[in-house]
PDB file of C-alpha atoms in Angstrom:
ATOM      1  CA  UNK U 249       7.951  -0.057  25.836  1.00 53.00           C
ATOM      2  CA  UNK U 250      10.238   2.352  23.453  1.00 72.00           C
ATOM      3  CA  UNK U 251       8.442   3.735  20.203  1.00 91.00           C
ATOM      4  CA  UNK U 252       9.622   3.150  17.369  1.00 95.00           C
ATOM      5  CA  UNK U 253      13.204   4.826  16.886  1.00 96.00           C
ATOM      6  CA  UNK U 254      14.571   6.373  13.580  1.00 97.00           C
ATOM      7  CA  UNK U 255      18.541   7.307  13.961  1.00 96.00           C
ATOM      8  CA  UNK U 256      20.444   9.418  12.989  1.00 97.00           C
ATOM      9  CA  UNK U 257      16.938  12.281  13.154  1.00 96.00           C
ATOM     10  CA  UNK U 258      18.701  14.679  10.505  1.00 97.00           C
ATOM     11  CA  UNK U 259      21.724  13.415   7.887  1.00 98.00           C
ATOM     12  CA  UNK U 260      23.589  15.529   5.465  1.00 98.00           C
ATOM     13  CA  UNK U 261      25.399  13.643   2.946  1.00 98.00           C
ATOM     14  CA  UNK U 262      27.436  15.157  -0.123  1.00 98.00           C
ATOM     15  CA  UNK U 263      25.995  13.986  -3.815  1.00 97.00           C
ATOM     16  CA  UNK U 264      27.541  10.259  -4.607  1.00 98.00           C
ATOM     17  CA  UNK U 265      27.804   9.579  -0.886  1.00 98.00           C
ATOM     18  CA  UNK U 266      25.800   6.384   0.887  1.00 98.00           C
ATOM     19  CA  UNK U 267      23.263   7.426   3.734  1.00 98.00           C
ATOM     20  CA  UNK U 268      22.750   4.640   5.663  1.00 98.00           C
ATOM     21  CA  UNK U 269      18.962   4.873   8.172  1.00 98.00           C
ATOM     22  CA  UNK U 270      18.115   2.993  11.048  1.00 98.00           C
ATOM     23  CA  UNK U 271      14.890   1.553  12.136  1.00 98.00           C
ATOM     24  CA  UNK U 272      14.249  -0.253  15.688  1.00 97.00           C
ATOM     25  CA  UNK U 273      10.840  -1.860  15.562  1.00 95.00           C
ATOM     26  CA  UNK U 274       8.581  -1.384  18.820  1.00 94.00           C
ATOM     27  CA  UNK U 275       9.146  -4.764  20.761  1.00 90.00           C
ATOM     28  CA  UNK U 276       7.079  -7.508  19.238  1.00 88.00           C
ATOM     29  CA  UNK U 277       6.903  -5.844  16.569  1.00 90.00           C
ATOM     30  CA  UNK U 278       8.178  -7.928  13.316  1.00 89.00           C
ATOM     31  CA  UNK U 279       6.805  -5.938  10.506  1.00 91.00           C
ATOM     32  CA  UNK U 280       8.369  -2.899   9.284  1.00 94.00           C
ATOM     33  CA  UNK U 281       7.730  -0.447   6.568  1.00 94.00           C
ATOM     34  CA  UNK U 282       9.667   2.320   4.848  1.00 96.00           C
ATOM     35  CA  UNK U 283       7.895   5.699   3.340  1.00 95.00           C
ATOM     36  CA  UNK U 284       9.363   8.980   2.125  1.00 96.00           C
ATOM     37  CA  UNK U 285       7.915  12.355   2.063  1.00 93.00           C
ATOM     38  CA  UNK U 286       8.685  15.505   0.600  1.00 88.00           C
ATOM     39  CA  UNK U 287       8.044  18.970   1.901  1.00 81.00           C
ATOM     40  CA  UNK U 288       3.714  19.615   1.987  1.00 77.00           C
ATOM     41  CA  UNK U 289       3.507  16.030   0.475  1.00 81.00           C
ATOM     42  CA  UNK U 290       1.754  12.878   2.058  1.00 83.00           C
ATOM     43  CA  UNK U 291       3.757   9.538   2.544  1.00 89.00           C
ATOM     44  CA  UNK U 292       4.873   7.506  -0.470  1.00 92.00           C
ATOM     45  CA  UNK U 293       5.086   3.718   0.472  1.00 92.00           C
ATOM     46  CA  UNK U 294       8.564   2.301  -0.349  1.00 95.00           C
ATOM     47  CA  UNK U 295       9.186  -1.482   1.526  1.00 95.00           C
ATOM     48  CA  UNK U 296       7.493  -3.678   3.481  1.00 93.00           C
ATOM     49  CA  UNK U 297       9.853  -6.250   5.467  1.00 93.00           C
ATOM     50  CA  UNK U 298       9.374  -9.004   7.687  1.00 92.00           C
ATOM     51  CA  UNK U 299      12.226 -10.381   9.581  1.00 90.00           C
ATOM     52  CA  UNK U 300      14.689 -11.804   6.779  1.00 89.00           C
ATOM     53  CA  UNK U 301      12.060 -11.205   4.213  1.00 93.00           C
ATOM     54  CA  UNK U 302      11.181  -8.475   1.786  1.00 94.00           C
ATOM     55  CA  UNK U 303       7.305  -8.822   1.098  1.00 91.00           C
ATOM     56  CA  UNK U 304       7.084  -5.593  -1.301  1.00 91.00           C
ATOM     57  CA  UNK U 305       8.899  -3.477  -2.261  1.00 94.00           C
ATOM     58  CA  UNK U 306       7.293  -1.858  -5.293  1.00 92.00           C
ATOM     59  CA  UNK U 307       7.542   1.903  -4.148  1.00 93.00           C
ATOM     60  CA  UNK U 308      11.920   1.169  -4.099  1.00 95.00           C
ATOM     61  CA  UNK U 309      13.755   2.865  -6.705  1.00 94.00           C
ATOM     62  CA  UNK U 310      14.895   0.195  -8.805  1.00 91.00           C
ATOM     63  CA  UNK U 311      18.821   1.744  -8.732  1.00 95.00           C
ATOM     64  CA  UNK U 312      20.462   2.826  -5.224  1.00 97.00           C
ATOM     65  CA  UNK U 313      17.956   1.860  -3.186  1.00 98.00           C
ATOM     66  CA  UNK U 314      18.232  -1.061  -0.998  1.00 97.00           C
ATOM     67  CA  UNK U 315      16.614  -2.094   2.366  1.00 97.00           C
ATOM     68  CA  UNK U 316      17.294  -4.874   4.725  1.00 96.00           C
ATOM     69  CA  UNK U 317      15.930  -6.308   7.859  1.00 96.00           C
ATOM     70  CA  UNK U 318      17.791  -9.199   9.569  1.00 93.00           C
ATOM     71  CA  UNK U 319      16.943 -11.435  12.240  1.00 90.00           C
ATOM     72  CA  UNK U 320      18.435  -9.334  14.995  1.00 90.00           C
ATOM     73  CA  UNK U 321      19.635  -5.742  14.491  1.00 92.00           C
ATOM     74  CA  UNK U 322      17.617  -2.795  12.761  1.00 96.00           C
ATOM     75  CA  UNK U 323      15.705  -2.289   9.856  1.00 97.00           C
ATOM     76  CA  UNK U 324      18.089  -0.638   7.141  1.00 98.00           C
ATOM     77  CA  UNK U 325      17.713   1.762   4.570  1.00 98.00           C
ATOM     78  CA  UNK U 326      20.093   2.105   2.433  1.00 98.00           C
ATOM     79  CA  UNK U 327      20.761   4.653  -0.274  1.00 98.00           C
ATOM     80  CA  UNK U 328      23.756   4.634  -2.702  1.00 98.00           C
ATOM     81  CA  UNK U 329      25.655   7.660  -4.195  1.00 98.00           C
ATOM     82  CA  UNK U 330      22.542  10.262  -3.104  1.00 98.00           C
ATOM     83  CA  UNK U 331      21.622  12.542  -5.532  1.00 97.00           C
ATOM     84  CA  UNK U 332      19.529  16.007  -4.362  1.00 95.00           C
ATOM     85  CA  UNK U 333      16.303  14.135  -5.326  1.00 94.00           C
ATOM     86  CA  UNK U 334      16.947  11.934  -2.312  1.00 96.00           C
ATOM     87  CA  UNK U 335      16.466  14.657   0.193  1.00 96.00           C
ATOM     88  CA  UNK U 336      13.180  14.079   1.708  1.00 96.00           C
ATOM     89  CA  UNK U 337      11.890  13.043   5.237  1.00 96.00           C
ATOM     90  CA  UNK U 338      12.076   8.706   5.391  1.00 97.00           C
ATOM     91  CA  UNK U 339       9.763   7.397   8.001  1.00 96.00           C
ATOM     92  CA  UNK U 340      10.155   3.836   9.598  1.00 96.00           C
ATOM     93  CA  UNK U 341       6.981   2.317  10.820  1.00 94.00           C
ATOM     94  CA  UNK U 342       6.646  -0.948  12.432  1.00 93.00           C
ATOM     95  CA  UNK U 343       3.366  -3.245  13.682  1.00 89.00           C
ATOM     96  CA  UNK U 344       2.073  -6.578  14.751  1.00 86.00           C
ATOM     97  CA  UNK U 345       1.959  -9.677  12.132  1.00 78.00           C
ATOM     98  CA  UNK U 346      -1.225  -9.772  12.604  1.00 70.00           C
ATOM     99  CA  UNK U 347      -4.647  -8.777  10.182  1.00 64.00           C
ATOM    100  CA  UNK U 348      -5.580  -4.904  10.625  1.00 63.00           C
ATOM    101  CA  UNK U 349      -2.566  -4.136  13.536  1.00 75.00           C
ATOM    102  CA  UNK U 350      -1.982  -0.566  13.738  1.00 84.00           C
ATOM    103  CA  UNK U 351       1.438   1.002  11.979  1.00 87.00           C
ATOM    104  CA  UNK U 352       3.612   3.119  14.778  1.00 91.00           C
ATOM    105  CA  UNK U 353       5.675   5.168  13.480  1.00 93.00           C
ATOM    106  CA  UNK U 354       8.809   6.997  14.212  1.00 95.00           C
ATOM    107  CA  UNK U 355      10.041  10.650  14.398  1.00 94.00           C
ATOM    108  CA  UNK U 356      11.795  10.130  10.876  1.00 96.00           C
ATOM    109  CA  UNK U 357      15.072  10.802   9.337  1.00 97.00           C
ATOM    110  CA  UNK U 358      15.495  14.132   7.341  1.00 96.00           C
ATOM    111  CA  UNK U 359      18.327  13.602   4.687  1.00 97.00           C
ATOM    112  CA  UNK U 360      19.481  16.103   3.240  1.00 97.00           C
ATOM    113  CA  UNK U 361      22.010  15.732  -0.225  1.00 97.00           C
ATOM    114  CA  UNK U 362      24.216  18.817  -0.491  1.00 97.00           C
TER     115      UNK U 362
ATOM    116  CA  UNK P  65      -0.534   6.855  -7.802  1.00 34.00           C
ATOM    117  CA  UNK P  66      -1.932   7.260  -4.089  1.00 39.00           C
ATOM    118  CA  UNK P  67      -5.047   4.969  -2.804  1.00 55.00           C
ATOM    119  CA  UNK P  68      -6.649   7.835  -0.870  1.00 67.00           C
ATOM    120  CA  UNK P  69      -7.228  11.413  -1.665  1.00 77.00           C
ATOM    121  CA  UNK P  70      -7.985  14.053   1.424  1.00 81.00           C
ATOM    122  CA  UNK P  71     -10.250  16.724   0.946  1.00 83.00           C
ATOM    123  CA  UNK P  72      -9.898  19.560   1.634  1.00 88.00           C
ATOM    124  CA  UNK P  73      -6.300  20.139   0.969  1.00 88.00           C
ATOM    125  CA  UNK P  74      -6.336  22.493   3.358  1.00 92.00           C
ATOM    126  CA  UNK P  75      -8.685  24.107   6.316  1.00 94.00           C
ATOM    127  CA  UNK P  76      -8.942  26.844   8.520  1.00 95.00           C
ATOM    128  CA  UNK P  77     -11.406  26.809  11.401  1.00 95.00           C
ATOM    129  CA  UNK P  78     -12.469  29.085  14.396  1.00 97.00           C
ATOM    130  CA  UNK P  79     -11.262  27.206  17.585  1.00 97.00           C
ATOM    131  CA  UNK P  80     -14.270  25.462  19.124  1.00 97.00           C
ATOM    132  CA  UNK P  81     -16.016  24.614  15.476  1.00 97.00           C
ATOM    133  CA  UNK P  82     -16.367  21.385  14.209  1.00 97.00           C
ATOM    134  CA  UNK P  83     -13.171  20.221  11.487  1.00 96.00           C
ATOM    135  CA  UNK P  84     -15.045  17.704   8.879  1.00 96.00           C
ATOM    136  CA  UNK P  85     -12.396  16.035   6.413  1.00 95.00           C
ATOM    137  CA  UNK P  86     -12.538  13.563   3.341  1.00 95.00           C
ATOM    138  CA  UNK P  87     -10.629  10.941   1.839  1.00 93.00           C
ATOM    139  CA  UNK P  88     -11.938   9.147  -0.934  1.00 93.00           C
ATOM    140  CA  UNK P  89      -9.529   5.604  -1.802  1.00 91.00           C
ATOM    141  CA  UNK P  90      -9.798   3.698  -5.516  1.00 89.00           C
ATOM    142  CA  UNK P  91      -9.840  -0.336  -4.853  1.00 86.00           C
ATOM    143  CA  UNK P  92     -11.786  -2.462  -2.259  1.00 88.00           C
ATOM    144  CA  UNK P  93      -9.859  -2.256   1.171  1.00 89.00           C
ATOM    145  CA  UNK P  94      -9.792  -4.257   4.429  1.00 88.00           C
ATOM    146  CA  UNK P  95      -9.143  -1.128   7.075  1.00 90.00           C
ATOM    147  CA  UNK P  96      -8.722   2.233   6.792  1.00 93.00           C
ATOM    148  CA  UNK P  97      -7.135   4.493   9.555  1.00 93.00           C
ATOM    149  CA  UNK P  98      -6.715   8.218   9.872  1.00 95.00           C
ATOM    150  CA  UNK P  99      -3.300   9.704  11.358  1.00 95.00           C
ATOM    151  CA  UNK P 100      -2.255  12.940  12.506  1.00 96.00           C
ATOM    152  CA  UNK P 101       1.151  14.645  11.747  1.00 94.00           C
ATOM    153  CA  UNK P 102       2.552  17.632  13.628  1.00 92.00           C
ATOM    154  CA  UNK P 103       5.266  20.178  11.485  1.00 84.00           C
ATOM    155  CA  UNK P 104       8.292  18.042  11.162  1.00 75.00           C
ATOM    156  CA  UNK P 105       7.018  14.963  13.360  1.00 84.00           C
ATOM    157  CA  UNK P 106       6.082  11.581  12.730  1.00 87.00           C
ATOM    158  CA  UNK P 107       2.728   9.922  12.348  1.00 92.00           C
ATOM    159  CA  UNK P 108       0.021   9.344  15.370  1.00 93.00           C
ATOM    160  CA  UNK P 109      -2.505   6.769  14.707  1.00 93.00           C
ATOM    161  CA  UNK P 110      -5.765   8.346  15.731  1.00 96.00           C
ATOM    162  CA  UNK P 111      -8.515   5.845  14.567  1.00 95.00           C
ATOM    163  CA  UNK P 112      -9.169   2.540  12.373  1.00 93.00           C
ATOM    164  CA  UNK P 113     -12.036   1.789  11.213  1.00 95.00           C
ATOM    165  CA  UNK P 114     -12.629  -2.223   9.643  1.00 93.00           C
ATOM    166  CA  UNK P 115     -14.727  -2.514   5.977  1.00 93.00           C
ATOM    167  CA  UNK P 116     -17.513  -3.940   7.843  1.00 94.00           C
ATOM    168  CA  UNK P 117     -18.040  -0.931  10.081  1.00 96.00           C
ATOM    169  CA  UNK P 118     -19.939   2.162   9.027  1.00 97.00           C
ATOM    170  CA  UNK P 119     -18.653   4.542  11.963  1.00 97.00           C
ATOM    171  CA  UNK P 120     -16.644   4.752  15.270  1.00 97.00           C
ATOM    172  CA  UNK P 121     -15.708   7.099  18.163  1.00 96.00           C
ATOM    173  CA  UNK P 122     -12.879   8.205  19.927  1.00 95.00           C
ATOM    174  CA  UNK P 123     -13.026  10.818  22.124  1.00 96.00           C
ATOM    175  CA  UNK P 124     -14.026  14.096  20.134  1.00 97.00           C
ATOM    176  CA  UNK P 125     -13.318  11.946  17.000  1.00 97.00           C
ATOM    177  CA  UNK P 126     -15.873  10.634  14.850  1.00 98.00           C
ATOM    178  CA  UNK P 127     -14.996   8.455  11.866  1.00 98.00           C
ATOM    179  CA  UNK P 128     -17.347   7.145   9.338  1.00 97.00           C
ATOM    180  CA  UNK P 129     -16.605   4.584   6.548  1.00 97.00           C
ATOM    181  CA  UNK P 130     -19.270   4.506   3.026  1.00 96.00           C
ATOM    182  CA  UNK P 131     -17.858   1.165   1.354  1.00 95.00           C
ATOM    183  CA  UNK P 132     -20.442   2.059  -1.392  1.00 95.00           C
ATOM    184  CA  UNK P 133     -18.811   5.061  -2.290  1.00 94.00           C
ATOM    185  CA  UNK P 134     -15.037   4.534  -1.348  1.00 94.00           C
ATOM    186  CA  UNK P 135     -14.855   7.450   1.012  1.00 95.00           C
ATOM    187  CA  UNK P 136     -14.685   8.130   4.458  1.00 96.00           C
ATOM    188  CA  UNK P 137     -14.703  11.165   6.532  1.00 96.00           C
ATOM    189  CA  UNK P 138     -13.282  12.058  10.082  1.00 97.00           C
ATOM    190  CA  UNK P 139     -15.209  14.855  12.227  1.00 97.00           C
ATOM    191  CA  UNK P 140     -13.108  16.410  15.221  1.00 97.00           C
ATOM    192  CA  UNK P 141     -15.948  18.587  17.269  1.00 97.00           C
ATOM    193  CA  UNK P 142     -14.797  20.833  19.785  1.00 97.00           C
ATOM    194  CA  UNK P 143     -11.819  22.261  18.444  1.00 97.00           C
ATOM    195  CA  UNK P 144      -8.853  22.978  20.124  1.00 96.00           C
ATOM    196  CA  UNK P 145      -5.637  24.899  19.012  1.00 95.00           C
ATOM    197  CA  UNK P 146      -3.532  21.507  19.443  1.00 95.00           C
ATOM    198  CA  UNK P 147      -5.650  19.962  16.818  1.00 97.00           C
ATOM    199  CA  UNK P 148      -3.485  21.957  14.244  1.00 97.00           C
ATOM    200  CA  UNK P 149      -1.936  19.344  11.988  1.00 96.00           C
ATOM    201  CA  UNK P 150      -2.031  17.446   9.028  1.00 94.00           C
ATOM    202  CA  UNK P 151      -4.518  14.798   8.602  1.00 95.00           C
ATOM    203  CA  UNK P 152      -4.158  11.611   6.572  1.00 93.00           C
ATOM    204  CA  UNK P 153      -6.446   8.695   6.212  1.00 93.00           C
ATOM    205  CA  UNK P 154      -4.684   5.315   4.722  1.00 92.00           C
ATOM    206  CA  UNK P 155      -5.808   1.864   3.262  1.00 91.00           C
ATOM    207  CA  UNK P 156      -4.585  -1.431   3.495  1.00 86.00           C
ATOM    208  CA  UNK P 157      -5.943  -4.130   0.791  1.00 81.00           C
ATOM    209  CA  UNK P 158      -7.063  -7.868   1.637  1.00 77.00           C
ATOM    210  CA  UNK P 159      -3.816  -9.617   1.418  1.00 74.00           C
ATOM    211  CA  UNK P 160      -1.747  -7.379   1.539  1.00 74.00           C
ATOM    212  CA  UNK P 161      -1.042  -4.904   5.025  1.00 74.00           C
ATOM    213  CA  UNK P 162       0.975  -2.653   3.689  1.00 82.00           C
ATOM    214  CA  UNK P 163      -0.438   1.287   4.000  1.00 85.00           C
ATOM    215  CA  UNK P 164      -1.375   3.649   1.123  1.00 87.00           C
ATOM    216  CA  UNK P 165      -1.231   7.309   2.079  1.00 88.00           C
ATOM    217  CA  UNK P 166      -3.381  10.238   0.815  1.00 85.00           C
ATOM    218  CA  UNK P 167      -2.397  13.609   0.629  1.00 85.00           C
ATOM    219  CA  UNK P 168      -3.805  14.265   3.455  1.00 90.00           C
ATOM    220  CA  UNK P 169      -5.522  17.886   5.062  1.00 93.00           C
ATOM    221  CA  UNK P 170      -3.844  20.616   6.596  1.00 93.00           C
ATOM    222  CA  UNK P 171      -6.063  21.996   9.834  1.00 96.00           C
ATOM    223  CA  UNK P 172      -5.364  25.347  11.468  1.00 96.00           C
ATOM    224  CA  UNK P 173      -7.176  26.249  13.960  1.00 96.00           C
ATOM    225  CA  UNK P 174      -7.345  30.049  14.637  1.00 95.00           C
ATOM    226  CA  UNK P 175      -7.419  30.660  18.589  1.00 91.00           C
TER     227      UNK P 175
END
C-alpha cells in the first residue's frame, strides 16, 4: 500500500506563472488536507476535502488559491500567477473518514517563485 | 493563530538522556497526536492520544494528555542520534477533523 505521494517534489515557477500540485491519497483514503510551511515554521492548515467536496477551507488565500478533489484523479492545488510569498514547502495529507483516523502525510512539494 | 504551542522551541540533549517536550492548545479538543519531521521531509505520526486518556506508550515514547490544563507533553527516554528532528503535537476539535499544528520543537541530540 503506496504512501501518500506529492508530485512534482521541487517546482520552480517564474512570478505570474500557475503551479499546479498533486496529491494521491493512500488507498481508502477519502479525506485529504492541504498545509504550507515556511522555512523553521510549523504547518499552517489550508483545505480540507472530501471526494467532490470542500469541507474547509478557511486557511486558503481568498485570491489565487484554489484546490480541488474529484471523484477519481488527485487532489489539486492550485496556485495562480505565484508571487515570491508563495514559495514555501505544501504538504498533502490524507486519512480515513472516520472519528480520530490518523493524517499520513507525504514528502511535500517545495515551490519555489523566482 | 495556531491551536498548539511547543515548548521548548528548541533542545539539545546528550545522546542517551531523556527529551521531555510541551505543547499547550487553546479550545476543547477530541485527539491530539504528536509527529516527527526530519530536515526537508514530511510528517511521521508517532502517537495519538484521545481526550479521555491521560497517557500512552509507544515504544520509548511516552505521551501524556492534562485536559484540565490544555497541555500535553511527549517524553522520548533513551535517546538516540536518529531522534534528531522536529517535534509537533496537533489537535483536532469535536466536529471538525481537520489538524491544527504548533510550532513544534527542534531536538538535537549530541552523539
Amino acid at each position: 500500500n503506496a504512501g501518500v505521494m506529492q508530485n512534482p517534489r521541487h517546482l520552480v515557477r517564474r512570478r505570474g506563472q500557475e503551479a499546479r500540485l498533486r496529491c494521491s491519497p493512500m488507498k481508502g483514503h477519502s479525506h485529504v488536507y492541504w498545509y504550507r510551511q515556511l522555512p523553521e515554521e510549523g504547518l499552517k492548515f489550508m483545505v480540507y476535502l472530501q471526494k467532490e467536496n470542500i469541507i474547509d477551507e478557511s486557511g486558503m488565500p481568498k485570491e489565487r488559491f484554489s484546490a480541488e478533489f474529484p471523484k477519481e484523479g488527485p487532489s489539486i492545488l492550485r496556485i495562480q500567477q505565484v508571487v515570491r510569498g508563495d514559495s514555501a514547502a505544501y504538504f498533502c495529507a490524507s486519512s480515513l473518514p472516520v472519528r480520530a483516523s490518523v493524517a499520513f502525510f507525504g514528502q511535500g512539494t517545495r515551490l519555489t517563485v523566482v | 493563530s495556531q491551536q498548539g504551542e511547543e515548548d521548548p522551541q528548541a533542545l539539545s540533549i546528550q545522546e542517551g538522556e531523556n527529551a521531555t517536550m510541551n505543547c499547550s492548545y487553546k479550545t476543547s479538543i477530541n485527539n491530539l497526536q504528536w509527529y516527527r519531521q526530519n530536515s526537508g521531509r514530511g510528517l511521521v505520526h508517532l502517537i495519538l492520544i484521545r481526550s479521555n486518556e491521560r497517557e500512552k506508550h509507544s515504544g520509548r515514547l511516552r505521551v501524556t494528555l492534562d485536559t484540565s490544563k490544555k497541555s500535553s507533553s511527549l517524553l522520548i527516554t533513551a535517546s538516540r542520534a536518529a531522534d534528531t528532528a522536529s517535534y509537533f503535537c496537533a489537535t483536532d476539535a469535536f466536529g471538525n477533523e481537520k489538524l491544527t499544528f504548533g510550532t513544534g520543537t527542534r531536538l538535537t541530540i549530541i552523539p
